[in-house]
Coordinates of C-alpha atoms in Angstrom, one line a residue:
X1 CA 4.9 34.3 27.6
X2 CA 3.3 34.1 24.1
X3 CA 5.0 34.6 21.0
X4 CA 4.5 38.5 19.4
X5 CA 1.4 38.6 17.2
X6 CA 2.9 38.0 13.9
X7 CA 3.2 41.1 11.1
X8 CA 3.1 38.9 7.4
X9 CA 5.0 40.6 4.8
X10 CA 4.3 39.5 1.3
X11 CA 7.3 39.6 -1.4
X12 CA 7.3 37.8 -4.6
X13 CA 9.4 34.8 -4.4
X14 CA 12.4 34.0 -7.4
X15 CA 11.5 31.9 -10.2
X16 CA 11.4 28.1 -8.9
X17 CA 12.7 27.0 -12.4
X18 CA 15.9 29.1 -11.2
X19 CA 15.9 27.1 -7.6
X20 CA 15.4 24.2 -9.5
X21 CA 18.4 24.6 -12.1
X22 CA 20.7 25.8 -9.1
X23 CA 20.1 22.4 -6.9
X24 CA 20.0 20.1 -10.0
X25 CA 23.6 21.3 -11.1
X26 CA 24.6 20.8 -7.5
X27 CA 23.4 17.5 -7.4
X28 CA 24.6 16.5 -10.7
X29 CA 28.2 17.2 -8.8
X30 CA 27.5 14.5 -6.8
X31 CA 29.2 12.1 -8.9
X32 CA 27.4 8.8 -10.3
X33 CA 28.8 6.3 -7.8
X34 CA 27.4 8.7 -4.5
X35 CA 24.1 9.0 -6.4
X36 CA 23.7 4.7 -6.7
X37 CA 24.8 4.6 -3.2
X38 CA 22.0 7.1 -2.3
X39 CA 19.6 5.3 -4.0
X40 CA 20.4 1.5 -2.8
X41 CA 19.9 3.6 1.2
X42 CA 16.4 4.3 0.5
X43 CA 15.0 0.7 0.8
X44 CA 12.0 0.2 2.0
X45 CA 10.9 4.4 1.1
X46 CA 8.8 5.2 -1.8
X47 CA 9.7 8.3 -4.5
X48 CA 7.1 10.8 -4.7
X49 CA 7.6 11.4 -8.7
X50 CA 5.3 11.8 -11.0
X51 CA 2.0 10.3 -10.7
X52 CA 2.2 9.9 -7.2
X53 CA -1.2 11.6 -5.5
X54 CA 1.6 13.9 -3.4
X55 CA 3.8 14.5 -5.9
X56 CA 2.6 18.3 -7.3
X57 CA 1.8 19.1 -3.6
X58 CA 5.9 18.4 -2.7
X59 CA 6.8 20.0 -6.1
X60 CA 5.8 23.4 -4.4
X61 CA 7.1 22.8 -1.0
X62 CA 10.7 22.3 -2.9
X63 CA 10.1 25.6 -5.1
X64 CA 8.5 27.4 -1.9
X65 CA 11.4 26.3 0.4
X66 CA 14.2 26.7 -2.5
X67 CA 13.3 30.7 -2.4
X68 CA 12.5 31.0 1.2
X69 CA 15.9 29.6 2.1
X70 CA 17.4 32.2 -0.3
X71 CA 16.4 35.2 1.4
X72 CA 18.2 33.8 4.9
X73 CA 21.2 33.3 2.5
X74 CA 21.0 36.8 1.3
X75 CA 19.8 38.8 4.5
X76 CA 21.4 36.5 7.3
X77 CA 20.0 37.7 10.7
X78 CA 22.7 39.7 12.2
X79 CA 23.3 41.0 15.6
X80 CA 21.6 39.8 19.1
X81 CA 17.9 38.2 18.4
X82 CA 14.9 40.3 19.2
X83 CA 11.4 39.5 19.6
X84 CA 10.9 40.2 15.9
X85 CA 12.8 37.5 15.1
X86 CA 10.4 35.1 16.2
X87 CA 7.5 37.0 15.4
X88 CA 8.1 37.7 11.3
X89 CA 5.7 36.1 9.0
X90 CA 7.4 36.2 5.1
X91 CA 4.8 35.2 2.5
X92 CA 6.5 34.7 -0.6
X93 CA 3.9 34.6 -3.9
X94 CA 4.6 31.8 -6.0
X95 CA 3.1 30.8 -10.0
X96 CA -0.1 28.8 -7.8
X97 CA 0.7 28.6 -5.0
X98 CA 2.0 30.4 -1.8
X99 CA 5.0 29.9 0.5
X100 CA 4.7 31.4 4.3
X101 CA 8.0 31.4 6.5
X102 CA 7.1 31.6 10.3
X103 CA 9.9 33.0 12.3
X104 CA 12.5 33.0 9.5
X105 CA 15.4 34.6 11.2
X106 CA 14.9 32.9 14.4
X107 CA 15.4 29.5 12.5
X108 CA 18.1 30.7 10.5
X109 CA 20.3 31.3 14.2
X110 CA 19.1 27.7 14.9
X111 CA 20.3 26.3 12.0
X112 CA 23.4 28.1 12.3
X113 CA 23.7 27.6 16.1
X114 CA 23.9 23.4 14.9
X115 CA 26.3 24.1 12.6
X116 CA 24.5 23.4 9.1
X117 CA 25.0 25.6 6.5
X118 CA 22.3 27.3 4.6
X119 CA 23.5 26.2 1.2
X120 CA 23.4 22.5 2.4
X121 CA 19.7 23.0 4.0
X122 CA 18.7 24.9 0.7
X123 CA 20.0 21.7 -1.3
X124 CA 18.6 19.0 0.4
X125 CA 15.0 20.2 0.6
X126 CA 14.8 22.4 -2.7
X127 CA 13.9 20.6 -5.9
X128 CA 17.2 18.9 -6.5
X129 CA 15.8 15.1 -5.8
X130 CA 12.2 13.8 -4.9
X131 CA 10.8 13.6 -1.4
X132 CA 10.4 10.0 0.2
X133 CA 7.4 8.9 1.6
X134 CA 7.4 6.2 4.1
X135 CA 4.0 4.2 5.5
X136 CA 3.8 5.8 9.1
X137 CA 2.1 3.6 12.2
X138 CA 1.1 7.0 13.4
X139 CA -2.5 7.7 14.4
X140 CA -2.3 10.7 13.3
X141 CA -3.5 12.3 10.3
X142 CA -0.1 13.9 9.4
X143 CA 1.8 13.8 6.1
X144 CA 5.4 13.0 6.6
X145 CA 8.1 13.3 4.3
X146 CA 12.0 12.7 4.3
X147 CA 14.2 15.1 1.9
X148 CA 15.9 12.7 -0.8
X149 CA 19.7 11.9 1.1
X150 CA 16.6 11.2 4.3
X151 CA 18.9 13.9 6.1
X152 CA 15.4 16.3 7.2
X153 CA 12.0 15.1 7.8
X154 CA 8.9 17.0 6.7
X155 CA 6.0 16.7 9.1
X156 CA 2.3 18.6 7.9
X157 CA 0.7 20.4 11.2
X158 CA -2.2 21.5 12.6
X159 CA -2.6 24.7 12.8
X160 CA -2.9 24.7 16.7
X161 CA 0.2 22.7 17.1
X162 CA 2.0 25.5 15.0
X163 CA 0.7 28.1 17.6
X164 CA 1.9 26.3 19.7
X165 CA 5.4 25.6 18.7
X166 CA 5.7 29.2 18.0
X167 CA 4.6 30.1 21.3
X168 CA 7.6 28.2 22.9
X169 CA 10.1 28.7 20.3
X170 CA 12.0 31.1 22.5
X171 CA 11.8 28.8 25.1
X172 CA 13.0 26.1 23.0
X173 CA 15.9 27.9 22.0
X174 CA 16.8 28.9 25.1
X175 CA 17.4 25.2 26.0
X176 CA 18.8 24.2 23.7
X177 CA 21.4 26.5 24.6
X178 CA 21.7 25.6 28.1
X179 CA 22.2 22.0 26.9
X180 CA 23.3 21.7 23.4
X181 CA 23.2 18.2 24.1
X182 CA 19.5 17.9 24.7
X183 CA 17.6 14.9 23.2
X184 CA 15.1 16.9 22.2
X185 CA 14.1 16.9 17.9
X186 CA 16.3 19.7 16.6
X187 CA 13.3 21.9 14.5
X188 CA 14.2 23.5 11.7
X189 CA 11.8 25.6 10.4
X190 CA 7.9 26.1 10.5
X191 CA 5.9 27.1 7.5
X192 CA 2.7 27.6 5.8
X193 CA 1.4 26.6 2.2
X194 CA -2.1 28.1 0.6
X195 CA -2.3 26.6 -3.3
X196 CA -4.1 29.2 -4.9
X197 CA -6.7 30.5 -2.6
X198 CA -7.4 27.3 -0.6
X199 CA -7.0 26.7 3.1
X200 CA -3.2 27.0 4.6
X201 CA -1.3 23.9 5.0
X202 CA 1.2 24.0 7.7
X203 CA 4.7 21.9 7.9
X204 CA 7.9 21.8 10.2
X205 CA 10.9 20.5 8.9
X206 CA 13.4 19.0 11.7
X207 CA 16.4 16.9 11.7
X208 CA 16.1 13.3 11.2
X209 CA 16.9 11.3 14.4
X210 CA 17.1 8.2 11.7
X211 CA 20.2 9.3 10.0
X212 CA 22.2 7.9 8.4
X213 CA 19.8 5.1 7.9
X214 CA 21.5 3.1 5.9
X215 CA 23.0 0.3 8.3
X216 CA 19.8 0.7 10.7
X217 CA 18.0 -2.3 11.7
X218 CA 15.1 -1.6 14.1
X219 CA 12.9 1.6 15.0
X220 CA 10.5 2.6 17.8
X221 CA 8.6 4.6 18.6
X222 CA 8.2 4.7 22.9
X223 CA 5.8 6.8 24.8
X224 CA 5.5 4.9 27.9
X225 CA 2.3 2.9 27.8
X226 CA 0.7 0.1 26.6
X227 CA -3.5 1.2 24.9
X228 CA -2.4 1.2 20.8
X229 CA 1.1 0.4 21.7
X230 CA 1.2 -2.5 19.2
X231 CA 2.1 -2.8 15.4
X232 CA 2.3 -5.6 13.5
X233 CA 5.7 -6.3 12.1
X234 CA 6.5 -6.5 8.8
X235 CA 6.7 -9.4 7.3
X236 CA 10.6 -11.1 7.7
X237 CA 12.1 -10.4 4.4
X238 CA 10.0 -7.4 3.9
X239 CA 11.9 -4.3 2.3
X240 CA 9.2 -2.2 4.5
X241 CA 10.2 0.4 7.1
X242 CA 7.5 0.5 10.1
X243 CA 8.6 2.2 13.2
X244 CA 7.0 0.0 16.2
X245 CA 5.9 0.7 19.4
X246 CA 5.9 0.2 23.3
X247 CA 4.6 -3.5 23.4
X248 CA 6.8 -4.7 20.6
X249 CA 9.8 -3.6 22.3
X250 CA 8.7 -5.9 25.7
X251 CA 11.7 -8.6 26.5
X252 CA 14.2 -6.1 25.2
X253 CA 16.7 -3.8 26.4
X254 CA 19.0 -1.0 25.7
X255 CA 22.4 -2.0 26.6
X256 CA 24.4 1.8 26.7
X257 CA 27.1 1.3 29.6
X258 CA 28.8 4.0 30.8
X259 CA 26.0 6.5 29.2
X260 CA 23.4 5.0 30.9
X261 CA 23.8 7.4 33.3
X262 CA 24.3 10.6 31.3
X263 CA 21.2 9.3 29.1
X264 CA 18.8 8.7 32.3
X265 CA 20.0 12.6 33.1
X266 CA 18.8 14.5 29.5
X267 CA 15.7 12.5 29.6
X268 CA 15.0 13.9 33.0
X269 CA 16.5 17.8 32.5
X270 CA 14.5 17.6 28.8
X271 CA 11.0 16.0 29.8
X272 CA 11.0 18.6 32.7
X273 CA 11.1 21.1 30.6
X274 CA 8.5 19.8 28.3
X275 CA 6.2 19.8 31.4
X276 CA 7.2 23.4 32.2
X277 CA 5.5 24.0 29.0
X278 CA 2.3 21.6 29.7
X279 CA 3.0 19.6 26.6
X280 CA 2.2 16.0 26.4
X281 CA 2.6 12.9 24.1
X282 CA 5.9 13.6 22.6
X283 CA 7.6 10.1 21.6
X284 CA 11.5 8.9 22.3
X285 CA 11.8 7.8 18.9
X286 CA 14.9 4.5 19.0
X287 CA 16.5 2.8 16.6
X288 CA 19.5 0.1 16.6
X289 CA 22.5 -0.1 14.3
X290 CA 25.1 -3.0 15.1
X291 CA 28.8 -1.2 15.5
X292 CA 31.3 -2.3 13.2
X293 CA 34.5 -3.8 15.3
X294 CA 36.3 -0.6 14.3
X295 CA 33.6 1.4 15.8
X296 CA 33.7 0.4 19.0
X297 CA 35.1 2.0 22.1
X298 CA 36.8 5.5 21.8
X299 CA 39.6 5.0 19.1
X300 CA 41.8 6.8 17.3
X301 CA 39.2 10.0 16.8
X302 CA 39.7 10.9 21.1
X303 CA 40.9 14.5 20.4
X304 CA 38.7 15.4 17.3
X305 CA 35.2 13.9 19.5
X306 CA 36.5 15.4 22.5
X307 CA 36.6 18.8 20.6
X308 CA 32.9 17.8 19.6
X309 CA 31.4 17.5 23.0
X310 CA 32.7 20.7 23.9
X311 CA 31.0 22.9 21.4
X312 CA 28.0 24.6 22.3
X313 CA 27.0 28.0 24.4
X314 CA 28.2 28.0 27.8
X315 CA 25.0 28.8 30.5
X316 CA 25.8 31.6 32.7
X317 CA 22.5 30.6 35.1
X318 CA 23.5 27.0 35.3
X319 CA 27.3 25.8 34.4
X320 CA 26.6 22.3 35.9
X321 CA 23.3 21.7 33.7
X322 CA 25.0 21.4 30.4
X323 CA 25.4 17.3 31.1
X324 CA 28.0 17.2 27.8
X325 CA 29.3 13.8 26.3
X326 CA 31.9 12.7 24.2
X327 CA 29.9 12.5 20.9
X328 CA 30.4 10.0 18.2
X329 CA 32.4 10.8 15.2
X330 CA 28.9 10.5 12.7
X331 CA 26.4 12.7 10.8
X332 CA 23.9 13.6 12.9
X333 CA 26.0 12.9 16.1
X334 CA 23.2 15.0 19.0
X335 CA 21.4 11.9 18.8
X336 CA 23.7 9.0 18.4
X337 CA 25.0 6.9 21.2
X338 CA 27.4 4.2 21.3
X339 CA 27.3 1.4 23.5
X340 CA 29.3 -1.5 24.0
X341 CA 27.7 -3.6 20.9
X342 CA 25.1 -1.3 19.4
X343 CA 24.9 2.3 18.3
X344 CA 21.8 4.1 19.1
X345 CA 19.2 6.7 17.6
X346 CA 17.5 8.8 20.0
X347 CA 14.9 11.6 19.8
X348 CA 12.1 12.9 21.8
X349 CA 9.9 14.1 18.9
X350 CA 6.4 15.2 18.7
X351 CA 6.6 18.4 20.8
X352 CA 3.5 20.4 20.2
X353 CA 0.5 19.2 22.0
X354 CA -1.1 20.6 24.9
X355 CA -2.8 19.7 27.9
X356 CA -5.7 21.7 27.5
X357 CA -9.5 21.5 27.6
X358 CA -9.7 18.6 25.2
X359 CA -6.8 16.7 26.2
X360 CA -8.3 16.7 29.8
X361 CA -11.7 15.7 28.1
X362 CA -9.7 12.3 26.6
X363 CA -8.1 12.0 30.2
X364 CA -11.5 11.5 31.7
X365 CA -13.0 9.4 28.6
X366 CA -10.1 6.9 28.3
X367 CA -10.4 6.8 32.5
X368 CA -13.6 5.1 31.9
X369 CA -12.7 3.0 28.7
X370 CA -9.5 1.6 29.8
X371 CA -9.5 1.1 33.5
X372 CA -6.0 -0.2 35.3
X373 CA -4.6 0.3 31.9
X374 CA -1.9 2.9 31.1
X375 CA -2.6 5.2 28.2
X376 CA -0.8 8.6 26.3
X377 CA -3.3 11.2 27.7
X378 CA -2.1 11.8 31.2
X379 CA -1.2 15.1 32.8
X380 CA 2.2 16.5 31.2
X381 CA 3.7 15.8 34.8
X382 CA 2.8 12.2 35.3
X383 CA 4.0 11.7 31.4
X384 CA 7.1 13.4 31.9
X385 CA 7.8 10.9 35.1
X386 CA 6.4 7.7 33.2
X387 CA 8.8 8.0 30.4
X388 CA 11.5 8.3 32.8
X389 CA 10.4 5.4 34.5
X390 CA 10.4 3.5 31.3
X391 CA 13.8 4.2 30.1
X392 CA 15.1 3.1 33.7
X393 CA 13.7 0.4 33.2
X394 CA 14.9 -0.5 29.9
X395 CA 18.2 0.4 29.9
X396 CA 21.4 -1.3 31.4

């Protein structure tokens, strides 16, 4: 079903020199020593301050998302969600520039639902510290950002993939409830920017599947095939960060034990749903951290992880599809797994293209160009089943 026609309702936002005062004094709490340790994490990133071609472009976002943040701290969405909920459009008038919230109270009861607090959201991607840039192997012609402690990432949109996100939102949300476990990128919010009277630029902020990052030592981005699978690696030595791709990761496995099985299991129950909604050429995004001797097996934190695992809204259609685990004891825990030597990122990310006119169009085309060769633009059903096939195959 598609997503109410949105009703925009224009307000003028608070001063961003107010936002900005409010974060910077909560940052400056931070103490010195957090603030060194902060900045050692971010190797490899690059500060967008000033002088950087990006740099009055984030400025805004921080101001715009500084106020919009503010009016879900002041009107929280109360009682049972409605269709207006996803529906609202707030356009908040800025000194330049203005900020557009799509679906502001539905994302507020995410973002609640996952158990971060509004103040925390507010500080982390309001003007309190710059936005990190990062060189992405993506083809695409996206922008992407990480929010200073690299805790949210900042992705610019088309504005067809925003329809479409929109469109499924309360789908989205609905599975997320029926399996709070889901590998799926936990989104955040979806917004619009117009600098004075110019064309709307359109972002989503989602959780980070990187995080922390700091002790991370390889990243990858895995959809399943092999055309423009490849990227060189940096240099060894190299303080750059490049997230690399199917054929790098060839000779290599993923060693997860006894969650093998419960990791086969979401990647099935959350790639069929993806092809319920004809989507195509999401990514599991991986990364590797070595575990610390201390870290490994269940230890001392059994009761307080246990407790964990059991948090989330129980499913009255389907009790036995909530395929829960003991989750580690770590920020960001929804997408962490432990195995026996090495913990584990992992995020299917990407969620908003699909498999329409022109995607059949590239189907056809990339038929004739590649033949016997396996490439992203397949039908969402044979996608959803070659990933699968993949992380069989990969994991032990």
């Amino acid at each position: 079903m598609a997503a109410p026609s949105p009703r925009p309702r224009e307000v003028l936002a608070p001063s961003p020199e107010a936002g900005r005062r409010a974060t910077t004094s909560s940052s400056s709490r931070r103490g010195l020593l957090w603030r060194l340790r902060d900045k050692q994490s971010r190797l490899g990133l690059f500060e967008i301050g000033p002088g950087h071609e990006l740099h009055q472009l984030t400025c805004m976002m921080q101001a715009g998302l500084w106020a919009a943040t503010q009016v879900s701290m002041d009107h929280p969405p109360t009682g049972p969600p409605t269709e207006e909920d996803f529906s609202e459009v707030l356009i908040q008038v800025h000194e330049g520039f203005e900020l557009g919230t799509l679906a502001g109270p539905a994302f507020a009861r995410l973002r609640r639902s996952l158990g971060l607090a509004e103040e925390d959201y507010q500080a982390a991607l309001g003007p309190g510290g710059p936005y990190l840039q990062f060189l992405s192997t993506s083809k695409s012609k996206a922008s992407f950002f990480l929010s200073h402690d690299q805790r949210f990432f900042l992705k610019t949109q088309q504005r067809q993939e925003v329809q479409a996100l929109l469109t499924h939102l309360p789908r989205y949300v609905q599975h997320l409830q029926r399996h709070p476990h889901s590998l799926l990128a936990r989104l955040l919010g979806v917004y619009s920017l117009r600098v004075a009277r110019g064309k709307k630029k359109y972002f989503i902020i989602m959780q980070s599947v990187f995080y922390p990052a700091s002790r991370i030592s390889e990243r990858y981005d895995i959809k399943g095939c092999e055309v423009s699978r490849w990227v060189e690696p940096a240099p060894e030595g190299s303080p750059l960060v490049l997230v690399l791709k199917d054929l790098n990761f060839q000779g290599k496995t993923i060693n997860l034990g006894p969650q093998r099985s419960w990791f086969l299991r979401q990647m099935e129950l959350d790639t069929a749903f993806l092809r319920e909604l004809n989507v195509l050429d999401y990514s599991l995004l991986m990364a590797f951290q070595r575990l610390h001797d201390d870290e490994r097996g269940l230890g001392r934190s059994l009761i307080f992880r246990t407790a964990r695992s059991l948090r989330g809204v129980q499913s009255p259609e389907e009790p036995g599809a909530q395929n829960r685990r003991l989750l580690p004891d770590a920020p960001n825990a929804l997408h962490i797994l432990d195995g026996p030597e090495q913990r584990y990122f992992l995020g299917v990310v990407d969620l908003a293209t699909v498999y329409g006119l022109r995607k059949r169009l590239e189907h056809l085309w990339k038929t004739l160009r590649y033949p016997g060769r396996t490439f992203s633009t397949v039908s969402p059903a044979r996608y959803a089943r070659r990933l699968c096939q993949w992380v069989e195959a990969h994991t032990e």
